JSON list of C-alpha atoms in Angstrom, two decimals:
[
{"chain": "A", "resi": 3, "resn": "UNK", "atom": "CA", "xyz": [12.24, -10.84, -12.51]},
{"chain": "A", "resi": 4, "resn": "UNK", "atom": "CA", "xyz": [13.02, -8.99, -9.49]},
{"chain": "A", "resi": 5, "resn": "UNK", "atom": "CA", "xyz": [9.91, -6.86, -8.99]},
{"chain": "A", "resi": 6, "resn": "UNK", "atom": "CA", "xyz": [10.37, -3.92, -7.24]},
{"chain": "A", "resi": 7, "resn": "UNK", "atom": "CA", "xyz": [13.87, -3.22, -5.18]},
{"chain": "A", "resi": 8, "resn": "UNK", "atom": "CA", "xyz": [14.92, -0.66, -2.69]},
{"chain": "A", "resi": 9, "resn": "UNK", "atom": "CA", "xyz": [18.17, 0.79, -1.82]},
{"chain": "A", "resi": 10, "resn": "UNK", "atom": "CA", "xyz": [19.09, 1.39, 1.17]},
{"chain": "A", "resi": 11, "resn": "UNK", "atom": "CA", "xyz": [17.11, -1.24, 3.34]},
{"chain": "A", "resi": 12, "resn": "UNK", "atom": "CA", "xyz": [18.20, 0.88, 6.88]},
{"chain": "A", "resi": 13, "resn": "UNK", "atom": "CA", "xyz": [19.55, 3.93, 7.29]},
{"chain": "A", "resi": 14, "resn": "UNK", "atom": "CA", "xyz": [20.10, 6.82, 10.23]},
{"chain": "A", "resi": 15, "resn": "UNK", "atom": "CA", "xyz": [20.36, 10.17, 9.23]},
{"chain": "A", "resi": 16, "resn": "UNK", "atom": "CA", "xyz": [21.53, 13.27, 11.23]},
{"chain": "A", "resi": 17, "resn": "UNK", "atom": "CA", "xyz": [19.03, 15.91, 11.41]},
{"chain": "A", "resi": 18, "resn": "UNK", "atom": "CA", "xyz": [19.88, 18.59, 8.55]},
{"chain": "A", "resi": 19, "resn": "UNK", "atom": "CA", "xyz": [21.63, 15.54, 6.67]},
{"chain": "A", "resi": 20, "resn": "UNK", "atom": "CA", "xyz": [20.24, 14.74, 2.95]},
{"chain": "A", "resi": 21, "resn": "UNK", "atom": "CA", "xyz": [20.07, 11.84, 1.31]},
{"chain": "A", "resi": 22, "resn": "UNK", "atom": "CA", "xyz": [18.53, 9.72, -1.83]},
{"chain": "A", "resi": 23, "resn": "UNK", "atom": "CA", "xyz": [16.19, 6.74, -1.55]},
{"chain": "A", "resi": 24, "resn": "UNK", "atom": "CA", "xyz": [16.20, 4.71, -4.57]},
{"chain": "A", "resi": 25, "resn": "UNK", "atom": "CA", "xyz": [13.67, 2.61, -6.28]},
{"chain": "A", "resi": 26, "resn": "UNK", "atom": "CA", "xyz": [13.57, 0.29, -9.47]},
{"chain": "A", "resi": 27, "resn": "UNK", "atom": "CA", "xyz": [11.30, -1.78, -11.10]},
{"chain": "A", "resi": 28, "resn": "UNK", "atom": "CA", "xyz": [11.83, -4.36, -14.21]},
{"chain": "A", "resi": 29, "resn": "UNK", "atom": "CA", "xyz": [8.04, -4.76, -14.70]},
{"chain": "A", "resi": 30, "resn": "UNK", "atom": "CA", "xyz": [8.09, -1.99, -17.78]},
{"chain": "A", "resi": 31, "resn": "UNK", "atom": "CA", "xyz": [5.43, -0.42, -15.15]},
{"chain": "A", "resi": 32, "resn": "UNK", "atom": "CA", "xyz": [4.48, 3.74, -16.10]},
{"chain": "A", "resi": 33, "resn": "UNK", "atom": "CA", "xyz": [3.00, 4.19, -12.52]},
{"chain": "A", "resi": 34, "resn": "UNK", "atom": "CA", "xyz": [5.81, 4.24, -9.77]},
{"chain": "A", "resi": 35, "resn": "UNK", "atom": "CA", "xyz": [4.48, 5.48, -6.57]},
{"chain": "A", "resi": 36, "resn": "UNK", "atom": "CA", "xyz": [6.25, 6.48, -2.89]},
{"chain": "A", "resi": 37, "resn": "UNK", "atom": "CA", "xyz": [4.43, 6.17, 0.67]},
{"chain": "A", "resi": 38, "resn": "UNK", "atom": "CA", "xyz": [5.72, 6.48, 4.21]},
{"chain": "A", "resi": 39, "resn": "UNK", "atom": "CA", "xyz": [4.51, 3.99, 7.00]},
{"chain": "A", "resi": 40, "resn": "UNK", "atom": "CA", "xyz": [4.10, 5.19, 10.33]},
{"chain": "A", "resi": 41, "resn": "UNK", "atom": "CA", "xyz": [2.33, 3.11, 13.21]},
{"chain": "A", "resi": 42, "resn": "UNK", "atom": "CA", "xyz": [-1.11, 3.43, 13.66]},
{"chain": "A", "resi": 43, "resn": "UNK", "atom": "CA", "xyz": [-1.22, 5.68, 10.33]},
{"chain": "A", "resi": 44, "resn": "UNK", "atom": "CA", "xyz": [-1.24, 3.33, 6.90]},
{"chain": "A", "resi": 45, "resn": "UNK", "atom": "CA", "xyz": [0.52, 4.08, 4.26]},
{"chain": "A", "resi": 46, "resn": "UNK", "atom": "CA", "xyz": [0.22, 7.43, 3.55]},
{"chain": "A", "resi": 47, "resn": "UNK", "atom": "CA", "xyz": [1.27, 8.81, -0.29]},
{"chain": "A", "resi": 48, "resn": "UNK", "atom": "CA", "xyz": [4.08, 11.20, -0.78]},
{"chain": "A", "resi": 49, "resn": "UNK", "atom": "CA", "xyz": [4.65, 11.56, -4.18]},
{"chain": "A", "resi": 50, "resn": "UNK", "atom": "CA", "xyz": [3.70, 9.55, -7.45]},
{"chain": "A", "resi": 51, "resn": "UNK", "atom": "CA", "xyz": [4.67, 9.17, -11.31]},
{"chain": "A", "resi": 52, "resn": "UNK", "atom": "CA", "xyz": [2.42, 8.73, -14.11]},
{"chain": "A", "resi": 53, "resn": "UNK", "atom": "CA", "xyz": [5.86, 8.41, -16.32]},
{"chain": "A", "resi": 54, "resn": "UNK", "atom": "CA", "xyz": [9.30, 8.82, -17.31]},
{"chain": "A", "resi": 55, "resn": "UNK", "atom": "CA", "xyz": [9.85, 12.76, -16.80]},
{"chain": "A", "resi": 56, "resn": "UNK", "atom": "CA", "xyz": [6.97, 13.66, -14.97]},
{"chain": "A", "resi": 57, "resn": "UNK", "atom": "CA", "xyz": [6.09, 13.55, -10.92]},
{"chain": "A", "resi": 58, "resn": "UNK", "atom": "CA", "xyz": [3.63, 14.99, -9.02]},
{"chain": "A", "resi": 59, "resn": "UNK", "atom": "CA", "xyz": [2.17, 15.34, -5.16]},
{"chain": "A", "resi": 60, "resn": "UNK", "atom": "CA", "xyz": [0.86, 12.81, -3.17]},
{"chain": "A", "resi": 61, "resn": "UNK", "atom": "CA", "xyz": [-1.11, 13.45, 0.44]},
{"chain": "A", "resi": 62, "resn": "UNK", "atom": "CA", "xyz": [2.36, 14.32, 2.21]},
{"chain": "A", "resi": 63, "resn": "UNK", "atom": "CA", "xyz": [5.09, 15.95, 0.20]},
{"chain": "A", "resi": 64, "resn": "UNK", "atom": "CA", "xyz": [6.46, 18.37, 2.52]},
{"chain": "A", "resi": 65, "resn": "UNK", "atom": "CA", "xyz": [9.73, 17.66, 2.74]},
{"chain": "A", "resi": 66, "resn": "UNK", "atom": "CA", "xyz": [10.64, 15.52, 0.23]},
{"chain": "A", "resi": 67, "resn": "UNK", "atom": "CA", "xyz": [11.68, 15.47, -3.72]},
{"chain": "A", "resi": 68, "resn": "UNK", "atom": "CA", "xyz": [11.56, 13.30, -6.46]},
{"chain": "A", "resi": 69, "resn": "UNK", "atom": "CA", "xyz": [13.06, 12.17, -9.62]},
{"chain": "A", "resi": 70, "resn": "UNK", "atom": "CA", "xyz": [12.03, 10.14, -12.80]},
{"chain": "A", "resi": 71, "resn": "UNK", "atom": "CA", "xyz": [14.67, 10.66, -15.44]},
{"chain": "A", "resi": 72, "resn": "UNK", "atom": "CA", "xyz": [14.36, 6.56, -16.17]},
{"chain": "A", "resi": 73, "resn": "UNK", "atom": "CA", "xyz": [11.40, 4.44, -16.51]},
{"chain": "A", "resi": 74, "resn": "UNK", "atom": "CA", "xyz": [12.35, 1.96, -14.31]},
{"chain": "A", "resi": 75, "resn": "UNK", "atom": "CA", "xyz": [13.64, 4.20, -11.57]},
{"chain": "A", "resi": 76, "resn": "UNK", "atom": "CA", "xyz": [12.18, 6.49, -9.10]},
{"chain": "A", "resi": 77, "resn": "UNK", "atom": "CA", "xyz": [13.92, 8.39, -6.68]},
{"chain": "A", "resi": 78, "resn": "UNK", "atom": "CA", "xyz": [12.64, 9.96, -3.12]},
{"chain": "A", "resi": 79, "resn": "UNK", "atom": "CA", "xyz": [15.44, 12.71, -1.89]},
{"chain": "A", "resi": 80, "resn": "UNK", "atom": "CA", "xyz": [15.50, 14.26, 1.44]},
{"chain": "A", "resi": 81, "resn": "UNK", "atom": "CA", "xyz": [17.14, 17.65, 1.25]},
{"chain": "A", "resi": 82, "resn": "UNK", "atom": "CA", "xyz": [17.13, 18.31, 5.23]},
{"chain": "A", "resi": 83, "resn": "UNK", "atom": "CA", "xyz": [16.30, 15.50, 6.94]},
{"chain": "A", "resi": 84, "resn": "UNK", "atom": "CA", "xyz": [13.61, 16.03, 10.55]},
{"chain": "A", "resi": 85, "resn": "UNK", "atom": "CA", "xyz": [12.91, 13.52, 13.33]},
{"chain": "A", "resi": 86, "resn": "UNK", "atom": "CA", "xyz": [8.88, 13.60, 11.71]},
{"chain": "A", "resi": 87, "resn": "UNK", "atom": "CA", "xyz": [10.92, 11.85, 8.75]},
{"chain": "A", "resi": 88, "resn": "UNK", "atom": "CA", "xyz": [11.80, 8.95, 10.75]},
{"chain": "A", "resi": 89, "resn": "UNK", "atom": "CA", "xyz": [9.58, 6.35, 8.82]},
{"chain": "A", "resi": 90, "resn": "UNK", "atom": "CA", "xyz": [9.55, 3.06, 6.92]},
{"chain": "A", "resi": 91, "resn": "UNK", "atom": "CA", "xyz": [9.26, 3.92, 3.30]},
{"chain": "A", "resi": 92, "resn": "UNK", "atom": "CA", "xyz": [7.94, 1.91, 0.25]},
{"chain": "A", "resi": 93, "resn": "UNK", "atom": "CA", "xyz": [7.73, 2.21, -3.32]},
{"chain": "A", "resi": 94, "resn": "UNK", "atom": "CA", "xyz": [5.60, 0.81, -5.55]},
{"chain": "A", "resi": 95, "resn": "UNK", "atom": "CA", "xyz": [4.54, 0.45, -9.34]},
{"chain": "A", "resi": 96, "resn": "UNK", "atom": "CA", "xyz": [1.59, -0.13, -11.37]},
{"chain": "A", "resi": 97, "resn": "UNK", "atom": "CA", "xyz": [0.89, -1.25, -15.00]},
{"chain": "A", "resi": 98, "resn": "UNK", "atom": "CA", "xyz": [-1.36, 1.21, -17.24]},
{"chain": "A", "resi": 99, "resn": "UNK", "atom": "CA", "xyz": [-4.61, 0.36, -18.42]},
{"chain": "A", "resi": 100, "resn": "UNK", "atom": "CA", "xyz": [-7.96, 1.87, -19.94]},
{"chain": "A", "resi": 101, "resn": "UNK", "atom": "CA", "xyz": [-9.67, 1.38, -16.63]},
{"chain": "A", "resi": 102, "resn": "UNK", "atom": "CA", "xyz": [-9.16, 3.20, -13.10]},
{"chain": "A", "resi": 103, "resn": "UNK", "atom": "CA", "xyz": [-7.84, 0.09, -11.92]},
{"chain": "A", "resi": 104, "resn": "UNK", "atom": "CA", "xyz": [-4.43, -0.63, -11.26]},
{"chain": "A", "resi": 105, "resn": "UNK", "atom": "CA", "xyz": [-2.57, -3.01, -9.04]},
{"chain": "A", "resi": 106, "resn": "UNK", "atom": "CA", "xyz": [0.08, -2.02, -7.25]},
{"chain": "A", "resi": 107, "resn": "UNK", "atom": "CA", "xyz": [3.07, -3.76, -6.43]},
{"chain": "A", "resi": 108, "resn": "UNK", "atom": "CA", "xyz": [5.27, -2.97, -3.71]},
{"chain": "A", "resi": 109, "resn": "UNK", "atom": "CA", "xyz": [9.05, -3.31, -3.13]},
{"chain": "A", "resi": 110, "resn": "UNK", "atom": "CA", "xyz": [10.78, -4.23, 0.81]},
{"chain": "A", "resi": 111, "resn": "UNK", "atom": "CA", "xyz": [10.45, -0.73, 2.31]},
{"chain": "A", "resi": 112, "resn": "UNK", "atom": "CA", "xyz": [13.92, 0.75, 3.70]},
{"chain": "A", "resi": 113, "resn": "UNK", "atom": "CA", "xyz": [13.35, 1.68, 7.13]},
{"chain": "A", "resi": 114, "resn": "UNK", "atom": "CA", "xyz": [15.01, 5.50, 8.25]},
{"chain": "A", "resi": 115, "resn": "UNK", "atom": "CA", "xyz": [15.95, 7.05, 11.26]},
{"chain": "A", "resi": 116, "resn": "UNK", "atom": "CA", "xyz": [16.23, 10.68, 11.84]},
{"chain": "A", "resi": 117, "resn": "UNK", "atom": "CA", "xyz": [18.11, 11.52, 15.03]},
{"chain": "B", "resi": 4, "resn": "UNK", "atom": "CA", "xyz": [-11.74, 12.90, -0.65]},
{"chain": "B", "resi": 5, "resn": "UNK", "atom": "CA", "xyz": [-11.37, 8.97, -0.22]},
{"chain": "B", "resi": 6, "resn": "UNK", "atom": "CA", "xyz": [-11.79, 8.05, 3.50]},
{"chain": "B", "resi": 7, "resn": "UNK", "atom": "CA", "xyz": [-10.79, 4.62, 4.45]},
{"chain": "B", "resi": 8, "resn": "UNK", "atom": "CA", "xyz": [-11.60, 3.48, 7.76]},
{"chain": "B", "resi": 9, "resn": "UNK", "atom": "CA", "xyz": [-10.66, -0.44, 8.92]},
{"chain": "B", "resi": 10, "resn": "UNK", "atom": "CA", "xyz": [-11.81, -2.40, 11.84]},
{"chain": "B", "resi": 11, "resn": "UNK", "atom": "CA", "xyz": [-10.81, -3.56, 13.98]},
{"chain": "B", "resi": 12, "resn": "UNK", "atom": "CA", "xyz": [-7.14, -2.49, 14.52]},
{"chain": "B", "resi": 13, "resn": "UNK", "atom": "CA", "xyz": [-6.10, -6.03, 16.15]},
{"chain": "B", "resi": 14, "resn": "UNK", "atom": "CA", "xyz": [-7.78, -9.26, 16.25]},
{"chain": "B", "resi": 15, "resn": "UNK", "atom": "CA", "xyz": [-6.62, -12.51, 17.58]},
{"chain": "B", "resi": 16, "resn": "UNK", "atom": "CA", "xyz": [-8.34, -15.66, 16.89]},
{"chain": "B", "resi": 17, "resn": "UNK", "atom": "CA", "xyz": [-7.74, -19.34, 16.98]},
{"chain": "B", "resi": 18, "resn": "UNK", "atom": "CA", "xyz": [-6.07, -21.63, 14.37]},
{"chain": "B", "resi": 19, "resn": "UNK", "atom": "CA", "xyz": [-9.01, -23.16, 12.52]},
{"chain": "B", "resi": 20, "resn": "UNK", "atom": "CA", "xyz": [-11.55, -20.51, 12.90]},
{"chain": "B", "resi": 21, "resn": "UNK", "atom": "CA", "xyz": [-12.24, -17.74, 10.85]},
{"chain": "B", "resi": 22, "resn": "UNK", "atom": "CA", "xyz": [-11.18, -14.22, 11.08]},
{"chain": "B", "resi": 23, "resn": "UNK", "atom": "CA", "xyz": [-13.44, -11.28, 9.07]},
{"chain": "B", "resi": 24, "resn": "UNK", "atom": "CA", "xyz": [-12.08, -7.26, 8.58]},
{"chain": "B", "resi": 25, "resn": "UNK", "atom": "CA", "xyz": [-13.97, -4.81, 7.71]},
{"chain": "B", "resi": 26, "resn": "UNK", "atom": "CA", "xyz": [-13.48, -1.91, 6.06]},
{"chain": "B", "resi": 27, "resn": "UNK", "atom": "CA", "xyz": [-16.20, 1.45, 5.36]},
{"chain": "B", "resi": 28, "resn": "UNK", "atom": "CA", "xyz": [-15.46, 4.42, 2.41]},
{"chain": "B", "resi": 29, "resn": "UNK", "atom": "CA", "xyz": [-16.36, 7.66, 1.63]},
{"chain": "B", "resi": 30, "resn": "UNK", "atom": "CA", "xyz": [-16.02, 7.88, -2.06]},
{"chain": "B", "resi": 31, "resn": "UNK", "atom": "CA", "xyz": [-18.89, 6.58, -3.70]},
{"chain": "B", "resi": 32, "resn": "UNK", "atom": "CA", "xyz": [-16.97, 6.94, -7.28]},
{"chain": "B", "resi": 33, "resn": "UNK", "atom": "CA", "xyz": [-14.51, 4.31, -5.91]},
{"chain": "B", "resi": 34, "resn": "UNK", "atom": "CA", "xyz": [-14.48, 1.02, -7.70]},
{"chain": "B", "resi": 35, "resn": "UNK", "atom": "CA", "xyz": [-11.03, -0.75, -6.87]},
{"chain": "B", "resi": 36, "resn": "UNK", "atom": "CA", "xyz": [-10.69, -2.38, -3.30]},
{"chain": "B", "resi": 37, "resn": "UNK", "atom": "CA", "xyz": [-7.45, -4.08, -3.07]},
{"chain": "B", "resi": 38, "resn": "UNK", "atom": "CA", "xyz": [-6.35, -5.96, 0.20]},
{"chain": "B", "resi": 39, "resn": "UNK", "atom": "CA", "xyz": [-2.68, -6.40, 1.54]},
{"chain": "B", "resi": 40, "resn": "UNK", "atom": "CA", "xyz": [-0.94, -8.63, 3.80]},
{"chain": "B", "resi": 41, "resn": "UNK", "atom": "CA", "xyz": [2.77, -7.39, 5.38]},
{"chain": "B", "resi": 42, "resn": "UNK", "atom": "CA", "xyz": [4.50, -9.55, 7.14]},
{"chain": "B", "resi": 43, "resn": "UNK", "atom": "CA", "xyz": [7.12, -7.97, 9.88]},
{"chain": "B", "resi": 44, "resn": "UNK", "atom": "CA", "xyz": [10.09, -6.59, 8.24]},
{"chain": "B", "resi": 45, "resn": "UNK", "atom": "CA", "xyz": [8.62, -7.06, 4.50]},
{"chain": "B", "resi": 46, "resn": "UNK", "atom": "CA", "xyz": [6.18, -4.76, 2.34]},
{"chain": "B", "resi": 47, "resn": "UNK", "atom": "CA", "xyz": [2.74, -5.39, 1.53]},
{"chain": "B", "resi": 48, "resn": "UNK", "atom": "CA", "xyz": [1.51, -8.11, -1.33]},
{"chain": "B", "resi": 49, "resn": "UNK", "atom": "CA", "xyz": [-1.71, -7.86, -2.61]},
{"chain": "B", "resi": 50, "resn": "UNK", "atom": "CA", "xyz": [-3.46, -10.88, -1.76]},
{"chain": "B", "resi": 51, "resn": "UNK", "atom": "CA", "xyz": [-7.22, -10.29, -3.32]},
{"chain": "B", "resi": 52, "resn": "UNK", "atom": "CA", "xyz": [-8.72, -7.59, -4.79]},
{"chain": "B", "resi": 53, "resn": "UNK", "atom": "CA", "xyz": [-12.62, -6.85, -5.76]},
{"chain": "B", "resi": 54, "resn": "UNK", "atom": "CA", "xyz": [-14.19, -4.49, -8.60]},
{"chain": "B", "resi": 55, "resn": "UNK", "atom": "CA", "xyz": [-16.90, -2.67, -8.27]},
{"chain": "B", "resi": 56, "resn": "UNK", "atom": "CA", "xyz": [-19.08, -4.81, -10.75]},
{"chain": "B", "resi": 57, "resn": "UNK", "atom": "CA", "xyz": [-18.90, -8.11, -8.77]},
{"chain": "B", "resi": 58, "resn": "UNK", "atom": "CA", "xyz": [-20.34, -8.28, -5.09]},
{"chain": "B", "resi": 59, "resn": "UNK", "atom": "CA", "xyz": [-17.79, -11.20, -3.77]},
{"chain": "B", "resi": 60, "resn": "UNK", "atom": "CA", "xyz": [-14.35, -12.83, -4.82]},
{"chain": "B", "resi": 61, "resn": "UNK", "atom": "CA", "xyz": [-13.38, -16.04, -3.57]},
{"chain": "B", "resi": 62, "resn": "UNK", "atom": "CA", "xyz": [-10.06, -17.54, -3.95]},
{"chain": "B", "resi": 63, "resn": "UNK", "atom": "CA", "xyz": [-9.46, -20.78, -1.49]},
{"chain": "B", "resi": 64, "resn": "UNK", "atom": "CA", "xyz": [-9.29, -19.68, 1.90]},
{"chain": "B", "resi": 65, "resn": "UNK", "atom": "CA", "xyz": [-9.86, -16.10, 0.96]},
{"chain": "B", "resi": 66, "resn": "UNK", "atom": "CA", "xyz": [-12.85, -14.33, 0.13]},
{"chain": "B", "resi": 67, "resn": "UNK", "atom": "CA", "xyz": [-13.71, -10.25, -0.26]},
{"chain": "B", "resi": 68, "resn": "UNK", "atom": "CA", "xyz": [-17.32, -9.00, 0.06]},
{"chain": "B", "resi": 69, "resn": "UNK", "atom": "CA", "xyz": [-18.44, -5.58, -1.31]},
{"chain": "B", "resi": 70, "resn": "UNK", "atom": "CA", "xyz": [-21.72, -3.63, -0.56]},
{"chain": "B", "resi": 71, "resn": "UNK", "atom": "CA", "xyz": [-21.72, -0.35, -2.74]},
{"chain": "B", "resi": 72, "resn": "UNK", "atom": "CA", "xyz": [-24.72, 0.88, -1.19]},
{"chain": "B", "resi": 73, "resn": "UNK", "atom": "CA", "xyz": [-23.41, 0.48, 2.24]},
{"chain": "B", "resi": 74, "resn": "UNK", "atom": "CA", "xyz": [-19.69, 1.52, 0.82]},
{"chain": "B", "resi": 75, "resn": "UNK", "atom": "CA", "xyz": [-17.99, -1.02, 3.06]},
{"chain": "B", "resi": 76, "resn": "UNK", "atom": "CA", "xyz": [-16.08, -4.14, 1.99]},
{"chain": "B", "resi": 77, "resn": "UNK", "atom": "CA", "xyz": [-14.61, -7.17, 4.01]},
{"chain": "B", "resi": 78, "resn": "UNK", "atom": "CA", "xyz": [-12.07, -9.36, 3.89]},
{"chain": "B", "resi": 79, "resn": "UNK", "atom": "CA", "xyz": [-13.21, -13.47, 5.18]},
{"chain": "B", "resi": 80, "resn": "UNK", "atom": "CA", "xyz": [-10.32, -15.66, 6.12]},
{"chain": "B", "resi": 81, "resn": "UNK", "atom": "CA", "xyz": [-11.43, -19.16, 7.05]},
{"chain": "B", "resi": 82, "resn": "UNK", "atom": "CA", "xyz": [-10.13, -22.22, 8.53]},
{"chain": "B", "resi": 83, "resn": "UNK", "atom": "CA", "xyz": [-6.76, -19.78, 9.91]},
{"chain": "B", "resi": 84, "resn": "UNK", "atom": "CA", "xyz": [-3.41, -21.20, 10.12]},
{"chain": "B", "resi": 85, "resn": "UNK", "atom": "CA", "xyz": [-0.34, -19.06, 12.54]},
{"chain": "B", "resi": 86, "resn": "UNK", "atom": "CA", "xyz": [0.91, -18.22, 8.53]},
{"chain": "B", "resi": 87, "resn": "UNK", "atom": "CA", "xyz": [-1.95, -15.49, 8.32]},
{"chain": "B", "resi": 88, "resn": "UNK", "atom": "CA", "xyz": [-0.55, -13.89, 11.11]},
{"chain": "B", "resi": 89, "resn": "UNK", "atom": "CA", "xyz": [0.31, -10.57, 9.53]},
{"chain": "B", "resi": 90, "resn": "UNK", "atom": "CA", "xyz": [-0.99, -7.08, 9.35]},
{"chain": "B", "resi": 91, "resn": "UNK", "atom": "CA", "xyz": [-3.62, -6.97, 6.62]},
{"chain": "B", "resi": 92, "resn": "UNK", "atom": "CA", "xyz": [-4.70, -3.57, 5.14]},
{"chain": "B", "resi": 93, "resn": "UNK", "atom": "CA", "xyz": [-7.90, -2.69, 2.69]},
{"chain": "B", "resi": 94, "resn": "UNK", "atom": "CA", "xyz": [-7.42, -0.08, 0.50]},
{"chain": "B", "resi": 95, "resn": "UNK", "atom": "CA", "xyz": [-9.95, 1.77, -2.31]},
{"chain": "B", "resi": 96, "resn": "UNK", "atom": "CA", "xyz": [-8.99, 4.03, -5.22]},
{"chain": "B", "resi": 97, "resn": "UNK", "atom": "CA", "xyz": [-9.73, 8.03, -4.64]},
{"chain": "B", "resi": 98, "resn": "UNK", "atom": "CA", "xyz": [-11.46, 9.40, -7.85]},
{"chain": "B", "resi": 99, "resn": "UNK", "atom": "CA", "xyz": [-9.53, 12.74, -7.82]},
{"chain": "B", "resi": 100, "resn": "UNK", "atom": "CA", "xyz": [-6.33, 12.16, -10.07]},
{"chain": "B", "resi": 101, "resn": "UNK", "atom": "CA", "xyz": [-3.09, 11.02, -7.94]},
{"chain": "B", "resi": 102, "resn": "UNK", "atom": "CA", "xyz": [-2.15, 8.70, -10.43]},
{"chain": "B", "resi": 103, "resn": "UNK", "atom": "CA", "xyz": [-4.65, 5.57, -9.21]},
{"chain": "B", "resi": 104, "resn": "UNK", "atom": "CA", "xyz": [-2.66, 5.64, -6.17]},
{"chain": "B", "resi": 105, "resn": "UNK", "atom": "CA", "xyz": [-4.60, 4.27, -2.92]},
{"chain": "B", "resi": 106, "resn": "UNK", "atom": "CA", "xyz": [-5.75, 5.38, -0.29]},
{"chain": "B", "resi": 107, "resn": "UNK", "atom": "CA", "xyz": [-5.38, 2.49, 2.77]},
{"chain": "B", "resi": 108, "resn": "UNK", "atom": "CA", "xyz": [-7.05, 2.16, 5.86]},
{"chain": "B", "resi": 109, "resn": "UNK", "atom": "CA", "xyz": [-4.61, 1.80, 9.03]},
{"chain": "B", "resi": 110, "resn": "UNK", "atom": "CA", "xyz": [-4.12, -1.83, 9.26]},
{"chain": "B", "resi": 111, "resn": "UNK", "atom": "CA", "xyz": [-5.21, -5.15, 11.37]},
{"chain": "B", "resi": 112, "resn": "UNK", "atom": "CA", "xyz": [-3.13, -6.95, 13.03]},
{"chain": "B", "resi": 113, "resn": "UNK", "atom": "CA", "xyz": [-3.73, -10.60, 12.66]},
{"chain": "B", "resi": 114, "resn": "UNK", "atom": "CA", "xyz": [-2.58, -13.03, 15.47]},
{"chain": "B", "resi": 115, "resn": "UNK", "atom": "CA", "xyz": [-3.83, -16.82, 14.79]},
{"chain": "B", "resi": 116, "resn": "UNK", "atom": "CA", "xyz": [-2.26, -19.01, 17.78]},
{"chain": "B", "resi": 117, "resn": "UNK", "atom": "CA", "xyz": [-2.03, -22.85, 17.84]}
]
């Protein structure tokens, strides 16, 4: 049981360049969930999935896309990468339950680098 | 919506004592207050969490408080070893619908020297 994984763990980008962050999770999880990490700032939300085939916006989504055509996968895309998207980003998944509760797990982060 | 604000943003204490965070929110409709610790170059792990029903969790050198009426919660670390040394960050869950995502406050970082 590997939790929650993240591909790539480093990468530097051009600005204007694209690119795909990927995510998976073997914990049969509906709730996947993508933040950035800035210092000083938190962990901010960017986007989130309640389920296979449907995403929606989290606090910060300029910028950014995503994808859930798979359960266990949940991708973060950068069309046109920015220096203000030079960040550490994680993913992370929760279970679903009756209640508004819901622990969230997170994966390694995969630290990017817009020059 | 949700508001979490953490205090303070770096504390440094000796190994052996105890070290207490503190963190305030807006939302009165929150009831899940989840704490992280990340260690450098890693992502955050849940380490205790508190509902709204129950006014303190315990769990060995660990402990969460929660005053609803105040809307601030703490985390209690006693007897510190240099292994807590980490940033620790509370979180609470907002009521509007994001998916139960969290909302965090901005961290602590947690230096416990010899």
């Amino acid at each position: 049981n590997a939790g929650v994984t993240q591909t790539p763990k480093f990468r530097v980008l051009k600005t204007g360049q694209s690119m795909t962050l990927l995510c998976a999770q073997d914990m049969n999880h509906e709730y996947m969930y993508w933040y950035r990490q800035d210092p000083g700032m938190g962990l901010r939300l960017i986007h989130y999935s309640v389920g296979e085939g449907t995403t929606a916006k989290g606090e910060v989504p300029d910028g950014y896309n995503v994808s859930r055509l798979k359960k266990q996968n949940f991708l973060l895309g950068l069309e046109s990468a920015a220096p203000s998207q030079t960040s550490v980003y994680f993913c992370a998944s929760s279970k679903t339950g009756t209640s508004r509760v819901r622990e969230q797990y997170f994966g390694p982060g995969t630290r990017l680098t817009v020059t | 919506g949700e508001n979490v604000e953490q205090h303070p943003s770096t504390l440094s204490v000796q190994e052996g004592d105890s070290a207490v965070i503190k963190c305030t929110y807006s939302d009165s409709a929150s009831n899940y207050f989840p704490w992280y610790k990340q260690e450098l170059g890693k992502g955050p792990q849940l380490i205790i969490d508190i509902r709204s029903n129950v006014g303190e969790k315990k769990d060995q050198r660990i402990a969460v408080t929660l005053n609803k009426t105040a809307k601030h919660f703490s985390l209690h670390i006693t007897e510190t070893q240099p292994e807590d040394s980490a940033v620790y960050f509370c979180a609470a869950n907002p009521v509007r619908d994001s998916g139960y995502a969290l909302n965090f406050g901005k961290g602590t970082s947690l230096l416990v020297t010899p």
